[in-house]
XYZ file of C-alpha atoms in Angstrom:
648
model
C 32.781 -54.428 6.462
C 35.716 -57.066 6.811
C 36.142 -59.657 4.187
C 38.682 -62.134 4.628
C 39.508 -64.577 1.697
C 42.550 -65.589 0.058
C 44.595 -63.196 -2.543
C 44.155 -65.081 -5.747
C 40.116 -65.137 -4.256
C 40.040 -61.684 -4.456
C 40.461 -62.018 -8.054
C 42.506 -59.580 -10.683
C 42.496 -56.336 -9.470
C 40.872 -53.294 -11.794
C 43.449 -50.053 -12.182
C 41.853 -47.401 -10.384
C 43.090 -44.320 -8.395
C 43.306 -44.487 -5.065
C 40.544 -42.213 -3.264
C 42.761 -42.159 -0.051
C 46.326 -42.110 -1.006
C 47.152 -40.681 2.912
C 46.303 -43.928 4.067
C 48.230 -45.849 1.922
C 50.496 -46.690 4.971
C 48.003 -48.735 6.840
C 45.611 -49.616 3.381
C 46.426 -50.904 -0.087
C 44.095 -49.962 -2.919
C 42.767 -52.843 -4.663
C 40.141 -52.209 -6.708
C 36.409 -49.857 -7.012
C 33.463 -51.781 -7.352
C 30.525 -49.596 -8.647
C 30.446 -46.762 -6.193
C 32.594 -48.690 -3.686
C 35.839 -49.483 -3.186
C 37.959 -52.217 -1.501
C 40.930 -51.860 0.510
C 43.605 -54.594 1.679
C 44.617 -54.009 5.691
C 48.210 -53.672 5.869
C 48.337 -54.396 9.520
C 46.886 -57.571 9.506
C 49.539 -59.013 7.023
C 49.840 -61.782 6.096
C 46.298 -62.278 6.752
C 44.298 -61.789 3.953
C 41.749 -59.050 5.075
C 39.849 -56.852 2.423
C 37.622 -53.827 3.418
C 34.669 -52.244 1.313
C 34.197 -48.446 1.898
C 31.554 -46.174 -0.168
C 33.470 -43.769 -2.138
C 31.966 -40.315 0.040
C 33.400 -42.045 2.985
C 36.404 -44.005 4.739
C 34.229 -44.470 8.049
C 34.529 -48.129 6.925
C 38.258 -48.263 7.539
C 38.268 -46.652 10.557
C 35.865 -48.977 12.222
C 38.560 -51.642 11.028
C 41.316 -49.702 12.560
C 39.724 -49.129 15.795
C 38.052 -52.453 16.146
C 40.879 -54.477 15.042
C 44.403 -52.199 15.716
C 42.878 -50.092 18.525
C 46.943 -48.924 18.508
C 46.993 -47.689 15.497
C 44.089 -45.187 15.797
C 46.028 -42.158 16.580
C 47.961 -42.831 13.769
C 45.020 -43.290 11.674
C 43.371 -39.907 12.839
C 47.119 -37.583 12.037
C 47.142 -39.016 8.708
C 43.685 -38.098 7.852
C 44.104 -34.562 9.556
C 47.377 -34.244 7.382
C 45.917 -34.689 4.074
C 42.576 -32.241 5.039
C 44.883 -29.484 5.941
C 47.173 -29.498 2.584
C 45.610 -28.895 -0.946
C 44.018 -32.108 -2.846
C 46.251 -34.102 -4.991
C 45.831 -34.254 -8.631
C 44.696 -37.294 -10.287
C 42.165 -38.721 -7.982
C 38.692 -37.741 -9.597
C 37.819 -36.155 -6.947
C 37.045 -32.265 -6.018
C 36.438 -31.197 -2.540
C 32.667 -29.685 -1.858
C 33.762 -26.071 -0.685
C 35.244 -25.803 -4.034
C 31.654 -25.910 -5.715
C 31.464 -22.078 -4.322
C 33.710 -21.080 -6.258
C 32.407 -21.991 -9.569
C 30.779 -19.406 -11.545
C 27.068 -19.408 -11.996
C 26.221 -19.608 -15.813
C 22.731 -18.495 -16.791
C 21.059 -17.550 -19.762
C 20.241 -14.769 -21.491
C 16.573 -14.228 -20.470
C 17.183 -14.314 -17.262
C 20.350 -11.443 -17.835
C 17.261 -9.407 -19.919
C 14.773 -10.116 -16.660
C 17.453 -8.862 -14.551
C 18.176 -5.997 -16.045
C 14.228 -4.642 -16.529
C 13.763 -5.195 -12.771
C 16.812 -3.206 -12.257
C 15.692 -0.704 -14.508
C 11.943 -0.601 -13.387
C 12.253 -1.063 -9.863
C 15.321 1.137 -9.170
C 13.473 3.953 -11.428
C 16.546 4.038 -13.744
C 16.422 5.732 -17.421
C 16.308 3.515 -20.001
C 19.476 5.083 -21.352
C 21.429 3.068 -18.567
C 22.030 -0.430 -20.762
C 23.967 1.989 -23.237
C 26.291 3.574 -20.488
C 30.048 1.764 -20.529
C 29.944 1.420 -17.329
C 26.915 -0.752 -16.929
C 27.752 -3.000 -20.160
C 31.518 -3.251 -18.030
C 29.434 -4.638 -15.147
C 27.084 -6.626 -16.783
C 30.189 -8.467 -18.727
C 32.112 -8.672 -15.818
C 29.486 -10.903 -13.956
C 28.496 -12.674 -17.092
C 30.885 -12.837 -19.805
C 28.627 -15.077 -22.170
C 25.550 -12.433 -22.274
C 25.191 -9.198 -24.051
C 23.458 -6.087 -22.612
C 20.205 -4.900 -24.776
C 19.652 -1.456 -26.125
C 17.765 1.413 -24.883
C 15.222 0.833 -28.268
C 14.758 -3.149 -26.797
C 14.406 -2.078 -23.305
C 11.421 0.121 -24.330
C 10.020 -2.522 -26.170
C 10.072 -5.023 -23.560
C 8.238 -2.955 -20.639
C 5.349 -1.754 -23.057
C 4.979 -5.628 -23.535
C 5.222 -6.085 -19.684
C 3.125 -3.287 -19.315
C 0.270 -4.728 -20.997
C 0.793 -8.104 -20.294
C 0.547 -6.625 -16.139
C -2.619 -5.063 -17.148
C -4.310 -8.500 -18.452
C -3.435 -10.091 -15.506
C -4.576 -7.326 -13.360
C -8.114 -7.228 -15.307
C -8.634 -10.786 -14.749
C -7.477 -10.046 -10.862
C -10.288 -7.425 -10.563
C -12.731 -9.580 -12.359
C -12.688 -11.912 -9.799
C -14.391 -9.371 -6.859
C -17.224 -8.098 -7.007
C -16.685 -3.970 -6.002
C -14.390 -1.808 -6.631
C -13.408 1.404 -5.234
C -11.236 3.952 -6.939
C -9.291 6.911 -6.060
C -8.462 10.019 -8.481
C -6.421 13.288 -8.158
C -4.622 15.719 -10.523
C -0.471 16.205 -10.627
C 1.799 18.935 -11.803
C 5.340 18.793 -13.033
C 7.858 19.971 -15.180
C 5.374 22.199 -17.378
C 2.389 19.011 -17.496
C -0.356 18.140 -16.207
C -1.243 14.123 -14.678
C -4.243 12.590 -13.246
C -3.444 9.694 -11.237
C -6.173 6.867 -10.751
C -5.660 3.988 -8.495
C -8.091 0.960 -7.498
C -8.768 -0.907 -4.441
C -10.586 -3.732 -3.251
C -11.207 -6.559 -0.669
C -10.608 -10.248 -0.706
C -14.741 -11.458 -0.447
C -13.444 -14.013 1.943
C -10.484 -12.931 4.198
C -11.378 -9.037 3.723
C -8.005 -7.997 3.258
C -7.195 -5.474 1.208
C -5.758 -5.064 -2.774
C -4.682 -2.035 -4.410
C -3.374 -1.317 -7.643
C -2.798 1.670 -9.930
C -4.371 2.048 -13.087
C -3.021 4.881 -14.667
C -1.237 7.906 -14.697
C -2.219 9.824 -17.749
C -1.132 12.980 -19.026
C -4.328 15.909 -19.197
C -3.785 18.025 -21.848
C -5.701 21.632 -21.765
C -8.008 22.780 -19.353
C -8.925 20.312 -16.685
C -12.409 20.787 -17.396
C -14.995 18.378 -15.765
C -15.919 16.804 -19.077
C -12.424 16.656 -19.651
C -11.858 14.937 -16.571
C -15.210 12.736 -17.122
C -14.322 11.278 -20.461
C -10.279 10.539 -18.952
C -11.717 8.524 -16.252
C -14.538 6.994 -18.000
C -11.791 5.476 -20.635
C -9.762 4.478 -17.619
C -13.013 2.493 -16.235
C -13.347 0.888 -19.473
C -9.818 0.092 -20.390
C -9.511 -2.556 -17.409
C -13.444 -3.165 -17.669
C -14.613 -2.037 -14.271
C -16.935 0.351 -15.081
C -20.043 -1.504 -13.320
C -17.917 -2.575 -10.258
C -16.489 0.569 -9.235
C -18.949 1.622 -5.636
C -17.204 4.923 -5.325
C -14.452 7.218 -6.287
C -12.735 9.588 -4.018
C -11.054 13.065 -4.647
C -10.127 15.940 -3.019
C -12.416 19.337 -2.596
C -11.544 20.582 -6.065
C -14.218 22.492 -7.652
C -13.522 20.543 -11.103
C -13.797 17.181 -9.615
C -17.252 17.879 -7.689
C -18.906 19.170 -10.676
C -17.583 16.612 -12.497
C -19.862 13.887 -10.450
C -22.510 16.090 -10.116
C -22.829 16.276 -13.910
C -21.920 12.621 -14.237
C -22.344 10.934 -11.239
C -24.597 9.122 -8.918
C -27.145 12.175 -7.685
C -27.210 10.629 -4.328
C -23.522 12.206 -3.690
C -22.456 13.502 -0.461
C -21.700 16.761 0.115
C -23.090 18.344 -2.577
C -26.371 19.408 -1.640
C -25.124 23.064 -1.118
C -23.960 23.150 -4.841
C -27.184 20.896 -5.892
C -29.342 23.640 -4.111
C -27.421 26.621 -5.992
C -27.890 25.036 -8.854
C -31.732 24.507 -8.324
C -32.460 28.455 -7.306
C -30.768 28.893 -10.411
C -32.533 27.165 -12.365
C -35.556 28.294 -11.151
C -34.908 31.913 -11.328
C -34.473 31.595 -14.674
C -37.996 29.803 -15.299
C -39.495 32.643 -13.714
C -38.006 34.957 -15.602
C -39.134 33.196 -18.638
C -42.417 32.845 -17.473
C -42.752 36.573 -16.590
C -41.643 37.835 -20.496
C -43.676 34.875 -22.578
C -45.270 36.586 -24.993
C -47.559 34.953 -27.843
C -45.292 35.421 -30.560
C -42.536 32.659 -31.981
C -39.580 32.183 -30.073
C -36.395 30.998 -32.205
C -33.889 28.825 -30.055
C -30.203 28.029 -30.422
C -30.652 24.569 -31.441
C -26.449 24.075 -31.430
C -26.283 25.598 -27.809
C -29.454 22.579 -26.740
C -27.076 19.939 -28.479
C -23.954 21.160 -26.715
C -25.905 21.072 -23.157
C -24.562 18.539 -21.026
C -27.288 16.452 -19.745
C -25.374 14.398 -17.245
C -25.706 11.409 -19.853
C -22.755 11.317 -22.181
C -20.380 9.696 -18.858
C -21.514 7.250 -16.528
C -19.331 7.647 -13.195
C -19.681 6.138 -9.662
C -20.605 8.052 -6.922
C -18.540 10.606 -5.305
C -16.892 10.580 -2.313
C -14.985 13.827 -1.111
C -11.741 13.087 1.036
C -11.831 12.856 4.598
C -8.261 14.229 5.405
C -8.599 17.025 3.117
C -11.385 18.292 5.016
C -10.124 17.368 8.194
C -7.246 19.584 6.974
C -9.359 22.555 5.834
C -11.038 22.073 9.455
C -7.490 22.430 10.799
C -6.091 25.461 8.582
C -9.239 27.550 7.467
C -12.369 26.907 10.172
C -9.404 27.658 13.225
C -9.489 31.592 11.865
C -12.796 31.619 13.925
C -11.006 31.338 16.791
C -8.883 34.602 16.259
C -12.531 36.175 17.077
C -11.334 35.716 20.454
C -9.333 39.220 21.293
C -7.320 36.908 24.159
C -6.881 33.817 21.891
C -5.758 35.677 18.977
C -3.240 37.437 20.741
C -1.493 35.162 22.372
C -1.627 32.672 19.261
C -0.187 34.700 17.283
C 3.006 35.544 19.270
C 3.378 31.655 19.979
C 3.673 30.997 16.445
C 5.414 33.648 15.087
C 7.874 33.473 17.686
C 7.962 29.381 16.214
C 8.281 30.627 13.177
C 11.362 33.025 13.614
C 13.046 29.879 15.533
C 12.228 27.482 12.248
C 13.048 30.023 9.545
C 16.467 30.436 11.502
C 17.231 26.598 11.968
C 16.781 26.540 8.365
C 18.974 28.644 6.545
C 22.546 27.248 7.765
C 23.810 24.170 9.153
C 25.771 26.094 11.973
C 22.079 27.428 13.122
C 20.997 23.570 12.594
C 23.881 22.266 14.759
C 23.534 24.788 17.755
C 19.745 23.403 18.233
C 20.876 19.980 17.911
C 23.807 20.458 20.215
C 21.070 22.547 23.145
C 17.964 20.742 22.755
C 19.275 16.942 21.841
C 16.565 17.055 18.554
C 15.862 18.605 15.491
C 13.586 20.779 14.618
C 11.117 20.146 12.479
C 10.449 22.439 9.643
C 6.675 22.992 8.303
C 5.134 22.239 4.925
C 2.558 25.310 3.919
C 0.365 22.761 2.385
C 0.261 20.079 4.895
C -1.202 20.700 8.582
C 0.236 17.860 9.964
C 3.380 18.980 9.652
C 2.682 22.159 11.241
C 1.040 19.921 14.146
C 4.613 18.055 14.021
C 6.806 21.291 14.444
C 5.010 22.648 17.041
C 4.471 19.250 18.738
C 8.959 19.374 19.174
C 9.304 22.500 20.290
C 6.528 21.220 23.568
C 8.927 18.109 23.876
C 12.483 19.814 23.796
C 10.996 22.301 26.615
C 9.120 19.244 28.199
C 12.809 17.070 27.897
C 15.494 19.883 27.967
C 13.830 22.349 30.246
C 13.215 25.840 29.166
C 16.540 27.371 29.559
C 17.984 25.017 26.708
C 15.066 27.201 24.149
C 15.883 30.006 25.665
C 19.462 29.660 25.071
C 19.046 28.751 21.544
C 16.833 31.775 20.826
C 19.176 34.196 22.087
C 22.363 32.481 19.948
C 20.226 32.972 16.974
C 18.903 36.157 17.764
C 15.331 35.602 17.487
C 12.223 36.742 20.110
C 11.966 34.573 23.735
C 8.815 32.426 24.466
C 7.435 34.114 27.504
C 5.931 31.649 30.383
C 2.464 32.295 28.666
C 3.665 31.363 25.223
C 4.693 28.039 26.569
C 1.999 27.409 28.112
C -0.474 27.952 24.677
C 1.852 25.380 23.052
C 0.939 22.769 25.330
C -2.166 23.147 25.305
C -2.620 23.628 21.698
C -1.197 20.391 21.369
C -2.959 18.823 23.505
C -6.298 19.988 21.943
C -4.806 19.150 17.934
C -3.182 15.802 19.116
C -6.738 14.337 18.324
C -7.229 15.434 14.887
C -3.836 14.848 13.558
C -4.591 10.764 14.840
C -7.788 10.987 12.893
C -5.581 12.045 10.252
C -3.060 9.352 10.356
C -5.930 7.180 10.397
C -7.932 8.004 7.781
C -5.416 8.331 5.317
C -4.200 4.610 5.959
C -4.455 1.950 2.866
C -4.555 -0.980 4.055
C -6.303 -1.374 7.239
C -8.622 1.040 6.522
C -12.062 0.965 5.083
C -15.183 3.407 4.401
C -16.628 2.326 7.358
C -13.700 3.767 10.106
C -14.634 7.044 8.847
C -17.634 7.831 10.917
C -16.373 6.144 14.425
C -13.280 8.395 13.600
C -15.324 12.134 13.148
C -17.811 10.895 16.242
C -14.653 9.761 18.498
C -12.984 13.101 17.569
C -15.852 15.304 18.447
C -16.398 13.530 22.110
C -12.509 14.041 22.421
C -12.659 17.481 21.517
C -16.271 18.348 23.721
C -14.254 16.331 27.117
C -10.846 18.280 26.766
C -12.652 22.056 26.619
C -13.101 22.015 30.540
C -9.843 21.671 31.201
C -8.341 24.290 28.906
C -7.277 27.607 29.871
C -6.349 29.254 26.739
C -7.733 27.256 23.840
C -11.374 26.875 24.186
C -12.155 28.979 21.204
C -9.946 26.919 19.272
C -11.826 23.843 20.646
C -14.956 25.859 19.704
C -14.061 26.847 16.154
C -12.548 23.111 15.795
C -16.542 21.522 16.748
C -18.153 23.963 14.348
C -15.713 23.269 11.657
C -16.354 19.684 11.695
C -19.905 20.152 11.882
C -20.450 22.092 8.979
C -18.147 19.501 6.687
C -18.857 16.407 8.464
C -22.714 17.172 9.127
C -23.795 15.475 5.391
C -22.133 12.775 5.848
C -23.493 11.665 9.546
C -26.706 11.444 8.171
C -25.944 9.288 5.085
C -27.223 6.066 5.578
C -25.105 4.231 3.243
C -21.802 5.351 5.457
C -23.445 5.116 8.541
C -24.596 1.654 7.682
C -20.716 0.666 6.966
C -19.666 1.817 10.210
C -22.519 -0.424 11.860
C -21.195 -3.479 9.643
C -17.602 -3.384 10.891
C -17.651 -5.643 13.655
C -14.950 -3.157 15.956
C -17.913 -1.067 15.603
C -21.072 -2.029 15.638
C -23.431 0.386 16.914
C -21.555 1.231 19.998
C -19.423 3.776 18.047
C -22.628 6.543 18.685
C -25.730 7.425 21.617
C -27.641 8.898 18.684
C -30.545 6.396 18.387
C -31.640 8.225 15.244
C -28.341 7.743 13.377
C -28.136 4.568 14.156
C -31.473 3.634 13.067
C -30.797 5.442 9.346
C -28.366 3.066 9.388
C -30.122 -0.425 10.529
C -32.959 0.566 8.648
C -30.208 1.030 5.276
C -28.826 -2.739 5.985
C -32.514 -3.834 6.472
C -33.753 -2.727 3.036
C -30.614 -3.814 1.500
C -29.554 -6.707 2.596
C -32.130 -9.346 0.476
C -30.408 -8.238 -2.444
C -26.939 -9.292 -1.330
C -28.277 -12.659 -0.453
C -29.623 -14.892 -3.202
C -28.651 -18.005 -1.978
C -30.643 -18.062 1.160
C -34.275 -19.233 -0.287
C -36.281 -21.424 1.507
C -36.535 -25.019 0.165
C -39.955 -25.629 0.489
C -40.506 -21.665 -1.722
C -39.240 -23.720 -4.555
C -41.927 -24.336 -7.646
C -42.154 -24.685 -11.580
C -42.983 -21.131 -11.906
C -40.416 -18.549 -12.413
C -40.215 -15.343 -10.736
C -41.461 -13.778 -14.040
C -44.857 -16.310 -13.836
C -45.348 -15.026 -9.825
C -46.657 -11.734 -9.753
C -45.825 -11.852 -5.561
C -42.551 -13.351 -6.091
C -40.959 -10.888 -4.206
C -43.082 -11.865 -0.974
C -40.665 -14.255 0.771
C -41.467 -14.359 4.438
C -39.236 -17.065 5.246
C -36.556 -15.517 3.517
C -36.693 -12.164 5.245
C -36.795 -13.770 8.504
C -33.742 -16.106 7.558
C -32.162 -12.500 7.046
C -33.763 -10.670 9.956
C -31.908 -13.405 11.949
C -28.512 -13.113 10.320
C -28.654 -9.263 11.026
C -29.433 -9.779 14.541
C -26.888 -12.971 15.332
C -24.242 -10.783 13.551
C -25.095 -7.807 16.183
C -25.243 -10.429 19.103
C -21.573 -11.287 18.626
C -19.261 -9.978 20.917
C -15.772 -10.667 18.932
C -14.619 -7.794 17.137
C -12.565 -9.564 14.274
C -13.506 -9.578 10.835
C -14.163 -13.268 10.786
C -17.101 -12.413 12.797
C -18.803 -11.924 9.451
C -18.548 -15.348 8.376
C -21.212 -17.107 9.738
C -23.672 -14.784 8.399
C -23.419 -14.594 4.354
C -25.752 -11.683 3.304
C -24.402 -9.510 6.098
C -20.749 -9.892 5.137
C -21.636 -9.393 1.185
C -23.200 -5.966 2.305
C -20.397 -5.014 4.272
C -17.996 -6.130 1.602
C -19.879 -3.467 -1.191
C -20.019 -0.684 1.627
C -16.538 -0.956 3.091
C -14.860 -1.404 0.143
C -13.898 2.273 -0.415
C -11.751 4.037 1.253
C -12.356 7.494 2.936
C -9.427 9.520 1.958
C -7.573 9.596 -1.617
C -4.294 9.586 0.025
C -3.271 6.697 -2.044
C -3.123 9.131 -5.411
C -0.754 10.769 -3.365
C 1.768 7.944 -2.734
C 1.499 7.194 -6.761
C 2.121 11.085 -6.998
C 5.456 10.726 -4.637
C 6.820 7.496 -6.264
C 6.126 9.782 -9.848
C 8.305 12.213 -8.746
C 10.786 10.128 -8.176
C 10.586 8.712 -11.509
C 9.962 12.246 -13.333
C 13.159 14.332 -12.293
C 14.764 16.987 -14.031
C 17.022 14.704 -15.764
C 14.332 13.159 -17.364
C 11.778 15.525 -17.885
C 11.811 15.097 -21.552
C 10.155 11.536 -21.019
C 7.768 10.657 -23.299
C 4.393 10.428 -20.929
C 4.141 6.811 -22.057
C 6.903 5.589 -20.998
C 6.714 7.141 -17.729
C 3.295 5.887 -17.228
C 4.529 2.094 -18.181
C 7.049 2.408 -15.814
C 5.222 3.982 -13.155
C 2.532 1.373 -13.155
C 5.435 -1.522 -13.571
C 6.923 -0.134 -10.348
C 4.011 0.116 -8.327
C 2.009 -2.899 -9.545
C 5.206 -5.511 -9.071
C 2.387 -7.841 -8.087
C 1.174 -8.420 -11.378
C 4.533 -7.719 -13.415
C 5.724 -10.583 -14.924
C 9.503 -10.366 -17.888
C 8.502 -13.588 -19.908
C-alpha cells in the first residue's frame, strides 16, 4: 500500500537490513515494522511516498512500480531476475527455501535402534550385522550423533518385541469369535520344526486375518502325543484353545492319529482308520471272551495308566488338506490309468521323451540358451514333490509347439541329442493338458489365503468332477486318465460330500448357495445342518412379548420358542431368496451370517504352513544354522506378523 506523508512524519528510522538490497535503485530501506517493512519510492522524489511490504514478499512494490512508473517495470523485473540467479548475500537474515533440503535430518536415538531392528527383522539379517565395520561406517555416516547397539542388545530387544507382538496379537484374536488353525512339520539343517499358523474373519466385513503363532523346534520322535501336547501348549499360550473350529494338516499318518486320539470324533476322513481300529478292538474281545476261564486274572496296572484315553489333550477337529489330496489324486490314483495297454504306452514315451528334453536343458547354460534362442521360452523344470509343477512343464512344451511350430522342438531335440516327439506324442500332450488344466485351477484355488474359505472347497471338487465327466467325449487318448482321475477323487473326496457341516458352508456362501450341486440329497444334509444349528448362533432374536420373570432355569419348556424359530426360518429363507452374490448379502440376516462366520472360517488347505516354511528357509541358511531355535522363532514370527510388531 502507498503512504504518503512528510519525512520528519515518518518518524526516526530503526537500523535494519535491507530484505531487498537489488532494489535499492528504485527503493530506500527505511525501517521493519513487526513482520513488515517500509520502503521510500525513489522515483517519486521529492514526493514523500512510503510503501509497506510483508517480509515473504515485494509484490507490494511492484504494484507501486507498475501502477505508478509503468516505465520502470522492465527495469524492475531484470533487477529482481538478477539477484534470483546469483547466490544470496550475506547479512540479510534471510535463507532461501530450497536450501532447507539440504539440511541434515537429526533424530534420536530410538528411532536409529527402531531402524535398525526393522532392518534386521524384516531384511532377515543375522544379528551379528550391528558389529560388522561396515554397517557401524554406514550407520555413522548418516547419523554422526547415534551409536550402533550390540549383537547382545539386539537380541534383547526382539525377545521384548516378540512378546510384546504376541500380547497384542492375543487381544487381536480375543476379539472374534472362531478360529481356525493350520499345522505342518519342517526339516532343516539336522532339526526338526512344526509350524502353526492362525486365521480368522472380521465378524462384520468377513475379510480375512492370519497370523503365525509359532514355529517350534520338535525334539525326538514326532509321535502323536508328542505332537498333541506341542500344539495344545501353542493353543494355550495365546489362549485360543476354545475358539479354534478346526485345524488342518496334511495326510501324515502322525497327524491323523493324533486327532483321532485327541480330537473331535466327528473328523472327516477317518472312518477307514476309525473302522480298523474298531475290528481291532473287537477281535481282541473275542478272543478274550473265548479263553475266560474262572480263575484270577493279574493285569498290568502301569500298562492301564500309560493307555491313552483320548483325554489328556483337548484338540479341535481335524481337517485333512484339500491340495494334498488333490495332489495324491494327481500323482498316485493316475497309475490306474497305465491299466490301459494303449494309454500306458503312449504316456510313457510322451514323458520320458519330456524328461530327456528337461534333464538336458538343465545341466548347462549353452543347452539352456539353444531352447531359449529356438522356442522364444524357457523350459520349465519339474519339482518331484509338487504336481503342479509337473502340470507347468508339460503345459510349455504344448505352448512352444502351439507358438513356435513343431520344427522349432524338433530342432532343439536333435542339437541336444535327445529322442523326437512323434505326431502321436504331441498329440497326448495336448490333450493331457487339456484334461489336468482343471485340477491344477482347483489347486491354485484351494490353496489361496485370503479369499478363500472352508466353504469354496466343495463347489471346487463338484465343479471339477462335471469338468472332468464333459471333457471325456471329446478325448481320444486320455479317457482312462479321465477315468482314473473321477475314481481318484471319489474315493478321497467321497467323506467329505456327505459331511453336513462342509456342505452346509458351501450353501452359506452367497456365490454359492445351493446352485453349486443337482444332488437334492446333499443339499438337504446341508439345509437340514443350518436348520438345527442356526438358533444357537442367534440369541438376540427373542420375541418381545416371550419375555417373563422366570428364567430359563424356572421354564422347564424354555426351549419351545415358536416365534423365534419362525423369526429364523425366515432369515434362512430371505438369505436364499437373494440374488446378489457378495458377502454383504449376509447382513441383513444376523443368525445366518454368525453360522457362516463359525463354518467358513477355516480354510481347506494348510498351504499357509508352507509359506511360513519358505520365509523359514530364508531365515535358516547355512550361514546360520547354528541359530539358537529361539531366536529364529522370534524373528520368524516378527517378520511375518509385522502387523502386530511394534520397537517401543
Amino acid at each position: 500500500m502507498d503512504e504518503t506523508m512528510d519525512e520528519d512524519a515518518a518518524g526516526p528510522s530503526r537500523e535494519c537490513a535491507n530484505p531487498w538490497p537489488h532494489l535499492a535503485r528504485l527503493f530506500q530501506f527505511s525501517e521493519q515494522v513487526n513482520d513488515s517493512f517500509r520502503f521510500r519510492c525513489l522515483l517519486c522524489l521529492p514526493k514523500q511516498n512510503f510503501i509497506t511490504a510483508y517480509k515473504n514478499s515485494s509484490s507490494n512494490l511492484r504494484k507501486h512500480v507498475k501502477r505508478r512508473h509503468e516505465t520502470h517495470l522492465e527495469e524492475y523485473c531484470q533487477l529482481t531476475s538478477t539477484a534470483c540467479k546469483r547466490p544470496s548475500e550475506g547479512g540479510t537474515g534471510f535463507k532461501a527455501k530450497q536450501l532447507k533440503l539440504l539440511e541434515a535430518k537429526q533424530v534420536s536415538q530410538k528411532t536409529v535402534d527402531r531402524a535398525i531392528l526393522r532392518f534386521i527383522v524384516q531384511g532377515l539379517q543375522s544379528f551379528f550385522l550391528v558389529e560388522t565395520p561396515s554397517f557401524q561406517d554406514l550407520i555413522v555416516e548418516l547419523q554422526p550423533s547415534s551409536a550402533v547397539m550390540s549383537r547382545t542388545t539386539v537380541r534383547g530387544k526382539i525377545d521384548s518385541a516378540t512378546s510384546k507382538m504376541k500380547e497384542r496379537l492375543k487381544n487381536e484374536m480375543k476379539k472374534v469369535p472362531y478360529i481356525a488353525t493350520t499345522t505342518d512339520c519342517w526339516t532343516a539343517r539336522r532339526r526338526s520344526f512344526i509350524g502353526v499358523t492362525a486365521h480368522w474373519l472380521d465378524p462384520c466385513s468377513f475379510e480375512r486375518r492370519s497370523a503365525a503363532l509359532a514355529c517350534r523346534q520338535l525334539r525326538g520322535s514326532h509321535t502323536f502325543d508328542a505332537l498333541a501336547a506341542v500344539l495344545t501348549d501353542i493353543h494355550a499360550e495365546y489362549e485360543i484353545s476354545l475358539k479354534v473350529v478346526r485345524t488342518t494338516t496334511d495326510n501324515g499318518s502322525n497327524f491323523v492319529k493324533t486327532f483321532r486320539v485327541f480330537g473331535q470324533q466327528d473328523e472327516n476322513n477317518n472312518e477307514e482308520l476309525v473302522a480298523e481300529d474298531t475290528i481291532e478292538e473287537e477281535l481282541g474281545e473275542d478272543c478274550d471272551a473265548s479263553d475266560s476261564e474262572e480263575e484270577v486274572e493279574f493285569m498290568d496296572v502301569e500298562a492301564i495308566l500309560e493307555e491313552d484315553d483320548g483325554l489328556q489333550y483337548q484338540l479341535p477337529k481335524h481337517h485333512r488338506c484339500a491340495c494334498h489330496l488333490l495332489n495324491l489324486v494327481s500323482t498316485v490314483d493316475v497309475d490306474r490309468a497305465n491299466k490301459t495297454e494303449a494309454y500306458k504306452k503312449l504316456s510313457r514315451s510322451a514323458f520320458s521323451k519330456c524328461q530327456a528334453l528337461w534333464n538336458k536343458a538343465s545341466r548347462s547354460p549353452q543347452n539352456a540358451e539353444l531352447v531359449e534362442e529356438h522356442c522364444k521360452l524357457h523350459l520349465v523344470q519339474p519339482n518331484s514333490t509338487r504336481w503342479n509343477s509337473s502340470f507347468m512343464a508339460v503345459e510349455r512344451v504344448v505352448r512352444i509347439i502351439r507358438d513356435q511350430g513343431e520344427g522349432s522342438v524338433r530342432t532343439v531335440c536333435a542339437a541336444l541329442n535327445v529322442p523326437m516327439y512323434s505326431p502321436a506324442d504331441i498329440a497326448f500332450l495336448g490333450e493331457y493338458v487339456i484334461t489336468m488344466s482343471p485340477v491344477a485351477k482347483s489347486l491354485n484355488i484351494l490353496q489361496g489365503e485370503v479369499n478363500i474359505q472352508m466353504g469354496w472347497l466343495l463347489p471346487t471338487i463338484t465343479t471339477l468332477t462335471t469338468k472332468l465327466k464333459k471333457s471325456r467325449p471329446s478325448l481320444r487318448f486320455c479317457k482312462p486318465l479321465v477315468d482314473a482321475l473321477l475314481e481318484g477323487l471319489r474315493k478321497r473326496f467321497e467323506s467329505m460330500m456327505s459331511e453336513p457341516d462342509l456342505i452346509a458352508a458351501a450353501i452359506l456362501i452367497p456365490r454359492f448357495k445351493t446352485s453349486w450341486t443337482s444332488n437334492d440329497t446333499v443339499l438337504q444334509l446341508g439345509l437340514s445342518y443350518i436348520k438345527e444349528h442356526l438358533p444357537e448362533h442367534d440369541e438376540g432374536l427373542r420375541s418381545p412379548d416371550t419375555t417373563s420373570t422366570s428364567s430359563d432355569e424356572d421354564d422347564f419348556f424354555s426351549n419351545v420358542k415358536q416365534t423365534h424359530s419362525h423369526e429364523i426360518s425366515k432369515q434362512l429363507d430371505g438369505y436364499l431368496a437373494a440374488t446378489a452374490e457378495e458377502v454383504n448379502t449376509l447382513a441383513p440376516y444376523p443368525a445366518v451370517r454368525n453360522l457362516s462366520l463359525k463354518l467358513n472360517t477355516a480354510l481347506p488347505a494348510s498351504a499357509a504352513c508352507e509359506t511360513l516354511f519358505s520365509i523359514a528357509g530364508l531365515l535358516f541358511t547355512p550361514r546360520r544354522g547354528s541359530i539358537h531355535s529361539q531366536n529364529f522363532e522370534n524373528q520368524l514370527l516378527l517378520k511375518l506378523n509385522k502387523d502386530f510388531m511394534t520397537f517401543d
